[in-house]
GROMACS .gro file of C-alpha atoms in nm:
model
  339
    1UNK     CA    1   0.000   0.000   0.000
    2UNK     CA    2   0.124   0.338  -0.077
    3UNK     CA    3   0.311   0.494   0.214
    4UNK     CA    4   0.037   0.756   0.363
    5UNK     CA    5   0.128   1.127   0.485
    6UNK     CA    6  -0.147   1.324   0.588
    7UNK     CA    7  -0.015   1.623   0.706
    8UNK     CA    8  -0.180   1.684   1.054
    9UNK     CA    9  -0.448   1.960   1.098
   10UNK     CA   10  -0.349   2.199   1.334
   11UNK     CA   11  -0.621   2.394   1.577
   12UNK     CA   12  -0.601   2.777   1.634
   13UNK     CA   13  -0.302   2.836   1.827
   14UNK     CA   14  -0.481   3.166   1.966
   15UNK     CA   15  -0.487   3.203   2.340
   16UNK     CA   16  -0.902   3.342   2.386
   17UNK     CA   17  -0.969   3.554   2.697
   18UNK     CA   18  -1.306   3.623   2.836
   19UNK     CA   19  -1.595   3.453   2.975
   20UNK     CA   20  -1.939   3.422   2.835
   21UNK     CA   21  -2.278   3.358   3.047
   22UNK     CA   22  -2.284   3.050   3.188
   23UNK     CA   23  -2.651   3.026   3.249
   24UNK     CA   24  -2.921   2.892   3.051
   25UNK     CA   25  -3.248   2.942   3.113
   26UNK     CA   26  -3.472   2.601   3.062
   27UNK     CA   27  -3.747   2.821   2.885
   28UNK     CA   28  -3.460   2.874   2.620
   29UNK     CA   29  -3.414   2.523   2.608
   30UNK     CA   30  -3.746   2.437   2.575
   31UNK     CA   31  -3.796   2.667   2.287
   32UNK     CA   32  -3.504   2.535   2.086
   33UNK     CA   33  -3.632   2.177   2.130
   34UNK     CA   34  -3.970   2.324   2.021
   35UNK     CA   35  -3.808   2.464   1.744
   36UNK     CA   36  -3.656   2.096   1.526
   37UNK     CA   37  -3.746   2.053   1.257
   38UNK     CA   38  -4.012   1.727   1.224
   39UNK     CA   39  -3.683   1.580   0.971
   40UNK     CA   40  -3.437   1.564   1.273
   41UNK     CA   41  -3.683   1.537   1.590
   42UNK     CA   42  -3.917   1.264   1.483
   43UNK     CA   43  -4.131   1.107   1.712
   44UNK     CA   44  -4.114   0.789   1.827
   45UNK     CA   45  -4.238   0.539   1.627
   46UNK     CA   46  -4.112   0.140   1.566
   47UNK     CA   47  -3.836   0.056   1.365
   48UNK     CA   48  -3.841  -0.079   1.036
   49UNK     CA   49  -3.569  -0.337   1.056
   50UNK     CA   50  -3.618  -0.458   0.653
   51UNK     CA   51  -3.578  -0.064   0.556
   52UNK     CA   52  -3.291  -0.060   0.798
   53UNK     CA   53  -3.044  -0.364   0.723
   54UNK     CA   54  -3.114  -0.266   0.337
   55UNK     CA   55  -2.994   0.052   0.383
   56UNK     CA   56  -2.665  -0.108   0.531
   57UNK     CA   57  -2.596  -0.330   0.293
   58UNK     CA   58  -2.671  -0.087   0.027
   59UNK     CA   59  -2.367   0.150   0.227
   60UNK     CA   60  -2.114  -0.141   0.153
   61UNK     CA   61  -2.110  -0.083  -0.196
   62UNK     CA   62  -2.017  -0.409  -0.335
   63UNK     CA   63  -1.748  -0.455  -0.063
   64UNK     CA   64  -1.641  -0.846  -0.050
   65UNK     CA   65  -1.418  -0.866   0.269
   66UNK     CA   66  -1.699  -0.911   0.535
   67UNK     CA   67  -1.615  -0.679   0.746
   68UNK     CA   68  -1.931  -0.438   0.612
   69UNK     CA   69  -2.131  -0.381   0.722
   70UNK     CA   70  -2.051  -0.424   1.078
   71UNK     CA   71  -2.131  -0.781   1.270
   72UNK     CA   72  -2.348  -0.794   1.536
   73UNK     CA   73  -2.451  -0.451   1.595
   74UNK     CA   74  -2.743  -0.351   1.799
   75UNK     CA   75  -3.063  -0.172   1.592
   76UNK     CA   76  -3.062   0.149   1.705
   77UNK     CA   77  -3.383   0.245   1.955
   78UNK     CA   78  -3.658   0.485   1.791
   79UNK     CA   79  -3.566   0.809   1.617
   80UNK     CA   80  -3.203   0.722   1.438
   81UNK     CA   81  -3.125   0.961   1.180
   82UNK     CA   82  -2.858   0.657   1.043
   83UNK     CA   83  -2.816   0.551   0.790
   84UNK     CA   84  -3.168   0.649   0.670
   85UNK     CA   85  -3.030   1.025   0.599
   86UNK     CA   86  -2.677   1.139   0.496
   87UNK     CA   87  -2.549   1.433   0.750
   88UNK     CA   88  -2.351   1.677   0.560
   89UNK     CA   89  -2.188   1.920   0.816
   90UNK     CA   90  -2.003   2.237   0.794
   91UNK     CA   91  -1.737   2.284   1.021
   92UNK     CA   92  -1.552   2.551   1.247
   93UNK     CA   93  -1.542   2.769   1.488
   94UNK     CA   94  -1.656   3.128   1.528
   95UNK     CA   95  -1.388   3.302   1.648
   96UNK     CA   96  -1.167   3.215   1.381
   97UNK     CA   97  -1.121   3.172   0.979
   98UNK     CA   98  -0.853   2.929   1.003
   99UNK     CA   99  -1.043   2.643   1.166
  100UNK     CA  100  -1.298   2.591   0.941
  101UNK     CA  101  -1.553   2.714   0.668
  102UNK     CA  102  -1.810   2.830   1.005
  103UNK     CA  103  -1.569   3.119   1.081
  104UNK     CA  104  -1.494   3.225   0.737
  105UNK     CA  105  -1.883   3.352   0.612
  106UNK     CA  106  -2.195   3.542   0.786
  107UNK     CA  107  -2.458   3.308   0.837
  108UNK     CA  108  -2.636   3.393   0.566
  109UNK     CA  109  -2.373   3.290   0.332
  110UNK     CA  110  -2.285   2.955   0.474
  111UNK     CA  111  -2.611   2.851   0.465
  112UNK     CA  112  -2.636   2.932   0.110
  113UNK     CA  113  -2.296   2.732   0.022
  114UNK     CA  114  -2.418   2.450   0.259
  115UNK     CA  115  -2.767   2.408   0.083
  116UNK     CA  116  -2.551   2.424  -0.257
  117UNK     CA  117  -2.320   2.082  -0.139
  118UNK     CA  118  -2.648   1.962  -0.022
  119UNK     CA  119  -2.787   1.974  -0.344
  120UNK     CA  120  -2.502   1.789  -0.520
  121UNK     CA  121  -2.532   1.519  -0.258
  122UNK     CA  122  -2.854   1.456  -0.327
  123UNK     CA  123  -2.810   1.441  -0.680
  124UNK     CA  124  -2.536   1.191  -0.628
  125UNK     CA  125  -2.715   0.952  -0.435
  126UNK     CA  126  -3.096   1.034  -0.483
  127UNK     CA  127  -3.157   0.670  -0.249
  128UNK     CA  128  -3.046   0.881   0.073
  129UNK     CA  129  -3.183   1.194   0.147
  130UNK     CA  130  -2.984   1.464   0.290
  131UNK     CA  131  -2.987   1.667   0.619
  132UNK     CA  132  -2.739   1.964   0.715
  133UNK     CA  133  -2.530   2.010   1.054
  134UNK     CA  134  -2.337   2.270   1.227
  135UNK     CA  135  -2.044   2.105   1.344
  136UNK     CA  136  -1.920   2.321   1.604
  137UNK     CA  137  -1.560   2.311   1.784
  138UNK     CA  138  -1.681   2.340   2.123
  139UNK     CA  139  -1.350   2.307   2.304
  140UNK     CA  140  -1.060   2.452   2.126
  141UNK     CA  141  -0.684   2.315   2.185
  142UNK     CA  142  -0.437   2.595   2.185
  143UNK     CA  143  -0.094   2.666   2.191
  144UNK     CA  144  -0.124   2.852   2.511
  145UNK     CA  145  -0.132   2.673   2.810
  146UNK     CA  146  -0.430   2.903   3.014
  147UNK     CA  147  -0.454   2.945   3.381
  148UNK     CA  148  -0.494   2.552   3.416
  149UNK     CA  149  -0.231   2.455   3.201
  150UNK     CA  150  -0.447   2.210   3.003
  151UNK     CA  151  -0.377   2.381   2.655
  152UNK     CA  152  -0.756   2.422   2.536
  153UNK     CA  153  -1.041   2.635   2.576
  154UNK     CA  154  -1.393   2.595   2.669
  155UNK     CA  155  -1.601   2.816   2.408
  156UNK     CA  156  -1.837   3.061   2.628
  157UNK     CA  157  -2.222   2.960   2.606
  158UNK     CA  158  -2.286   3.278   2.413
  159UNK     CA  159  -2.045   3.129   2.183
  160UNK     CA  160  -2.208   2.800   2.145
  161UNK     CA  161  -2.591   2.932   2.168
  162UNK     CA  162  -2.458   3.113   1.823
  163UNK     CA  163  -2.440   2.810   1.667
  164UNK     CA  164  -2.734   2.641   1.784
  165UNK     CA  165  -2.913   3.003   1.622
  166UNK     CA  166  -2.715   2.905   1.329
  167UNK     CA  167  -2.812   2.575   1.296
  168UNK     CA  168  -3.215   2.691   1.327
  169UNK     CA  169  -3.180   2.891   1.006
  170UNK     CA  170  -3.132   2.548   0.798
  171UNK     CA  171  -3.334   2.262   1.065
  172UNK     CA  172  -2.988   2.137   1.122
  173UNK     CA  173  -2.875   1.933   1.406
  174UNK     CA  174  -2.575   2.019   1.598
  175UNK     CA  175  -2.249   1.837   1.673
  176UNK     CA  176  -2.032   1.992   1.945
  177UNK     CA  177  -1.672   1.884   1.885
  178UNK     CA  178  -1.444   1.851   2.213
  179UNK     CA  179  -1.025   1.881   2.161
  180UNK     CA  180  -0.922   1.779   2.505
  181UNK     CA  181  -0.546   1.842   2.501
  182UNK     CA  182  -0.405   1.799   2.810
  183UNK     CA  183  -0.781   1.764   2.971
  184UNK     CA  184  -0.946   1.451   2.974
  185UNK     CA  185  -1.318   1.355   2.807
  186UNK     CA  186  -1.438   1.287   3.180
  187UNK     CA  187  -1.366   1.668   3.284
  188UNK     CA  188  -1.482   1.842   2.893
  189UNK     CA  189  -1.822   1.600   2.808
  190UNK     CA  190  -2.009   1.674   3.114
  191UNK     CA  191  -1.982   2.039   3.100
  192UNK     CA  192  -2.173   1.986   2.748
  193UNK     CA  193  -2.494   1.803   2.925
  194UNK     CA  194  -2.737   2.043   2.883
  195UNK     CA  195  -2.695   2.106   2.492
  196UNK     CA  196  -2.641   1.730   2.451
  197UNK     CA  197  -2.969   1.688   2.623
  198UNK     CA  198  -3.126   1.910   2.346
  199UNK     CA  199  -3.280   1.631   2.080
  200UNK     CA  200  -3.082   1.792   1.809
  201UNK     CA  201  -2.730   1.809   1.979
  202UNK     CA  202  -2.467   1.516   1.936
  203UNK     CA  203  -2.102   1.489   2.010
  204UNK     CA  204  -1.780   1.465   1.863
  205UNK     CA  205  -1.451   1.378   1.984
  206UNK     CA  206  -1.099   1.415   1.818
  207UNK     CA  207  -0.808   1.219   1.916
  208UNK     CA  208  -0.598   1.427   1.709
  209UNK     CA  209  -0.556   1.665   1.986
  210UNK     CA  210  -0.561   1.384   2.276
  211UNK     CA  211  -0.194   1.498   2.421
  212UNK     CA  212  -0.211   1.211   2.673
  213UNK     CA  213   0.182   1.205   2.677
  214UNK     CA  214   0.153   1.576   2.766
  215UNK     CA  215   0.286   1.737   2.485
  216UNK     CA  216   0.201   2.108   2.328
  217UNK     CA  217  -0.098   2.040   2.078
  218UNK     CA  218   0.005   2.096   1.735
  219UNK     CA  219   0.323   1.952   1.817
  220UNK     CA  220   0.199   1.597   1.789
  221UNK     CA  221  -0.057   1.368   1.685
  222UNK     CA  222  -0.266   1.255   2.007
  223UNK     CA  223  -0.480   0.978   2.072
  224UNK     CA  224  -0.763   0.783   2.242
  225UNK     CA  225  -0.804   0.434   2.336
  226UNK     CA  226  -1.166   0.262   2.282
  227UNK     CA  227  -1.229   0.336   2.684
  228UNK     CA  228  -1.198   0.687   2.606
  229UNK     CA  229  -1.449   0.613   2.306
  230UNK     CA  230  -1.646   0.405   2.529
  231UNK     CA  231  -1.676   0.669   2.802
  232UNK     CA  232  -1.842   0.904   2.556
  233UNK     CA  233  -2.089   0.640   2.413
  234UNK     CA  234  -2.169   0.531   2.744
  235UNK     CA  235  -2.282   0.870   2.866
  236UNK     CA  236  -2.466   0.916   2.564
  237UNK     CA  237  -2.642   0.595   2.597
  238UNK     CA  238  -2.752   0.694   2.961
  239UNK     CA  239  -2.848   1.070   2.851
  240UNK     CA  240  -3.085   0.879   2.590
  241UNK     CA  241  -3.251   0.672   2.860
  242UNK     CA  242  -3.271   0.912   3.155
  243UNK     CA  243  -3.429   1.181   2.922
  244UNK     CA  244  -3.624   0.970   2.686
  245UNK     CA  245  -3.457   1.086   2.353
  246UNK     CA  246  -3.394   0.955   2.053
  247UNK     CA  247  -3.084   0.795   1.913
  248UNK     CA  248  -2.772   1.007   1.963
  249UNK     CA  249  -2.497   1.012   1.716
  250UNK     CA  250  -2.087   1.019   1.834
  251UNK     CA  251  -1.828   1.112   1.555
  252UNK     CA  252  -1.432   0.994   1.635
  253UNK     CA  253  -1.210   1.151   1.387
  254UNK     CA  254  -0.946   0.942   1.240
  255UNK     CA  255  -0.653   1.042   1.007
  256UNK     CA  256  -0.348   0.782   1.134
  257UNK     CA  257  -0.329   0.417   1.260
  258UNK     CA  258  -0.225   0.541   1.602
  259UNK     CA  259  -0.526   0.794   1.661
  260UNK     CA  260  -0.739   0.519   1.806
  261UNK     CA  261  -0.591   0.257   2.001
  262UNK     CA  262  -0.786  -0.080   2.038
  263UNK     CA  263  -1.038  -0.016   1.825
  264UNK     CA  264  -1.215  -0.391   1.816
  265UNK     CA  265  -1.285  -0.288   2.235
  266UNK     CA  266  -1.532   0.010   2.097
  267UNK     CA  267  -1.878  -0.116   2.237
  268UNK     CA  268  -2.217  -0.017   2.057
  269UNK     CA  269  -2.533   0.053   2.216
  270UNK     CA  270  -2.867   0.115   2.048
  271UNK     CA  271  -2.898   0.460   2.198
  272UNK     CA  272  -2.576   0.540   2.004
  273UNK     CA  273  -2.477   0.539   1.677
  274UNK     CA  274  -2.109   0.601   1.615
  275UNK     CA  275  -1.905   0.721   1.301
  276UNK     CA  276  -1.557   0.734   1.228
  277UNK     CA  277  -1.475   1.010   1.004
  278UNK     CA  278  -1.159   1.026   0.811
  279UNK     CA  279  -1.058   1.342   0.889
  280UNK     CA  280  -0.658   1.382   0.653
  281UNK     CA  281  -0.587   1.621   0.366
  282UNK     CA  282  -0.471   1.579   0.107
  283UNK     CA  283  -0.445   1.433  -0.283
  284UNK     CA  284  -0.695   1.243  -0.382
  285UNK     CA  285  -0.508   0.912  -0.335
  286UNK     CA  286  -0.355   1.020   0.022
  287UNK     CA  287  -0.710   1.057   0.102
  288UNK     CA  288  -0.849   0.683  -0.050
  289UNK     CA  289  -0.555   0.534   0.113
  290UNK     CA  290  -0.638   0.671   0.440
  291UNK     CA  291  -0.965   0.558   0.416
  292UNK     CA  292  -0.896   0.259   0.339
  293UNK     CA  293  -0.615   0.166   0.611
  294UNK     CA  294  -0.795   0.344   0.900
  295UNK     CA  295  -1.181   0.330   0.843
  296UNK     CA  296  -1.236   0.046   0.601
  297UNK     CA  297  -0.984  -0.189   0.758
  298UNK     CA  298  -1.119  -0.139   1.100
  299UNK     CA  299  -1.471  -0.124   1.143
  300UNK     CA  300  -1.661   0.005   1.396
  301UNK     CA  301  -2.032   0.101   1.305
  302UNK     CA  302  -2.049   0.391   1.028
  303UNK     CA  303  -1.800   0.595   0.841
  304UNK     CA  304  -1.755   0.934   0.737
  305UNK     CA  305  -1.527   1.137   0.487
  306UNK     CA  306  -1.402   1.487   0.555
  307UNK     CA  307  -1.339   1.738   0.247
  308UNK     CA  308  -1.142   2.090   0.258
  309UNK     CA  309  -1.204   2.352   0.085
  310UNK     CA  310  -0.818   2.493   0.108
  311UNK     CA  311  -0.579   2.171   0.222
  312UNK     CA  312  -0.676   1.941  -0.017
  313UNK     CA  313  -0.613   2.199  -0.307
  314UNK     CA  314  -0.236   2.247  -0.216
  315UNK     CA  315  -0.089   1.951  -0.397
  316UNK     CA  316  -0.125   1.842  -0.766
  317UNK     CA  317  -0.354   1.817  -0.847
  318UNK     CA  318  -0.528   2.053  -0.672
  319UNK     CA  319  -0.871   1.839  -0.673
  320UNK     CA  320  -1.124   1.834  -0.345
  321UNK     CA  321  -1.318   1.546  -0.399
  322UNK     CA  322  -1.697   1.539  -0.599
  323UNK     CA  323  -1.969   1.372  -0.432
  324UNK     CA  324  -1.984   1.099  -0.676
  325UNK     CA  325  -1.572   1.016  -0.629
  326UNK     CA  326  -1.625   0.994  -0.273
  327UNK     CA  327  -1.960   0.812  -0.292
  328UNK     CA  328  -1.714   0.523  -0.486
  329UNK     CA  329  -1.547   0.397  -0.158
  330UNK     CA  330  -1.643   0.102   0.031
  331UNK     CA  331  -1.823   0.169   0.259
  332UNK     CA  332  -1.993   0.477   0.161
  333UNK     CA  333  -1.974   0.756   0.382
  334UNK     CA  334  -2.309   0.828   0.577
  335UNK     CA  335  -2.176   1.144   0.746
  336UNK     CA  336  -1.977   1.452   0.501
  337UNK     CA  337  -1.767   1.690   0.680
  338UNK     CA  338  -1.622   2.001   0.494
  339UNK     CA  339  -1.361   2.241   0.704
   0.00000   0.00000   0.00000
């Protein structure tokens, strides 16, 4: 296989100062749950298990090696948005224009480029509807320690209650994205519980900036282990059950073998559905190869595909992807991140 070098995507290395309000009232969050759109917040109703094992086989895509789609896996409990829909999720953060294409346009404007990619994803696969998310970096890592020393910052609520207003313009759902750096999941996730208790919010975690060896982020490539994948899905799973809501979805990012350690130890749960989303730039091939090695080779439930507008233009031959050359892999993505 061709030797694969992804060069590593490196977060804001701003140091952000302030404080935003920390309070929320529950009539706010009662209004934005109010507020879904009937696509994303369905109601309850029984689970078509014919509709839903068709739709996974259809994701394998001709794929001979077994391993797709993924064996045994729990159905998912009532209101699972996969794989019946295809997310396609623009992502960022707002205070800045290098971490993604949510910082770089007014609202108005991204939703106008986002309904565009929709569009073409639709067209490519007409089988799989479509549905739009606001993938939000939620905690930042940073090259500047703070007072704790844990080299990341915790976005202000105003911060994040912007992007949950953003994501109402377009009925999207909501993915809040966690770098821990030097933190851990078990001090960063549980600060999140009262969006991820919205129906529309879901979580994402990236190893990238895991810096469990304690090292600057940026510097290195981090890492989790499936009990750091497994703490996430768990909570999840009991956030679903204690608040009777539907299925939540938990994206991993995944760019290198060593991003995610032990991945055949990653449990499932029906309240959970996870993805991991192959997250390099890069040529065309560097990005196929990737995808192949790290997502294809070891499965875990679904898989996504990430797509910059920028990093993968910088080497010949300057190509980002088409929906229909990404839709070619095996699996097919369910989830489409662009940065």
């Amino acid at each position: 296989m061709k030797n694969v070098i992804l060069s590593l995507t490196v977060a804001s290395l701003l140091l952000f100062t302030g404080c935003g309000n920390k309070s929320e009232s529950s009539a706010k969050e009662n209004s934005t749950k109010k507020s879904l759109s009937k696509e994303v917040a369905k109601e309850t109703t029984n689970l078509d298990t014919v509709a839903y094992n068709k739709k996974l086989q259809a994701l394998v895509n001709g794929d001979t090696t077994g391993r797709w789609p993924v064996k045994p896996q729990p159905y998912p409990q009532n209101g699972a948005i996969l794989p019946f829909h295809r997310i396609i999720a623009y992502y960022g953060n707002l205070f800045s224009k290098r971490m993604g294409v949510l910082g770089e346009y007014p609202p108005k404007e991204l939703w106008v480029k986002l309904h565009a990619e929709m569009k073409a994803w639709q067209k490519a696969d007409p089988t799989t509807p479509v549905i739009p998310a606001i993938h939000y970096i939620a905690v930042v890592a940073q090259g500047s320690p703070g007072k704790d020393g844990m080299y990341r910052y915790r976005m202000p609520d105003k911060q994040i209650d912007s992007a949950l207003t953003i994501a109402k313009m377009g009925n999207a759902i909501v993915f809040l994205d966690v770098q821990v750096a030097l933190s851990n999941l078990k001090a960063e996730v549980p600060l999140l519980e009262k969006y991820l208790k919205m129906p529309n919010v879901h979580l994402a975690i990236d190893p990238e900036f895991s810096m469990k060896e304690g090292h600057r982020p940026g510097t290195k490539i981090g890492w989790f282990d499936a009990e750091d994948v497994n703490y996430c899905s768990n909570y999840l799973a009991k956030l679903v059950k204690d608040n009777h809501l539907s299925t939540k979805i938990l994206i991993v990012h995944r760019f290198t073998q060593g991003m995610v350690k032990n991945y055949k130890n990653i449990k499932l749960h029906p309240e959970v559905q996870i993805v991991m989303n192959m997250d390099g730039w890069g040529a065309p091939y560097l990005k196929h190869d990737s995808y192949e090695a790290y997502i294809h080779h070891q499965p875990v439930q679904f898989t996504g595909f990430k797509l910059f507008y920028k990093n993968d233009l910088k080497n010949p031959p300057h190509h980002m992807l088409t929906p229909e050359e990404v839709l070619k892999e095996k699996p097919r993505p369910i989830y489409i991140q662009y940065q």
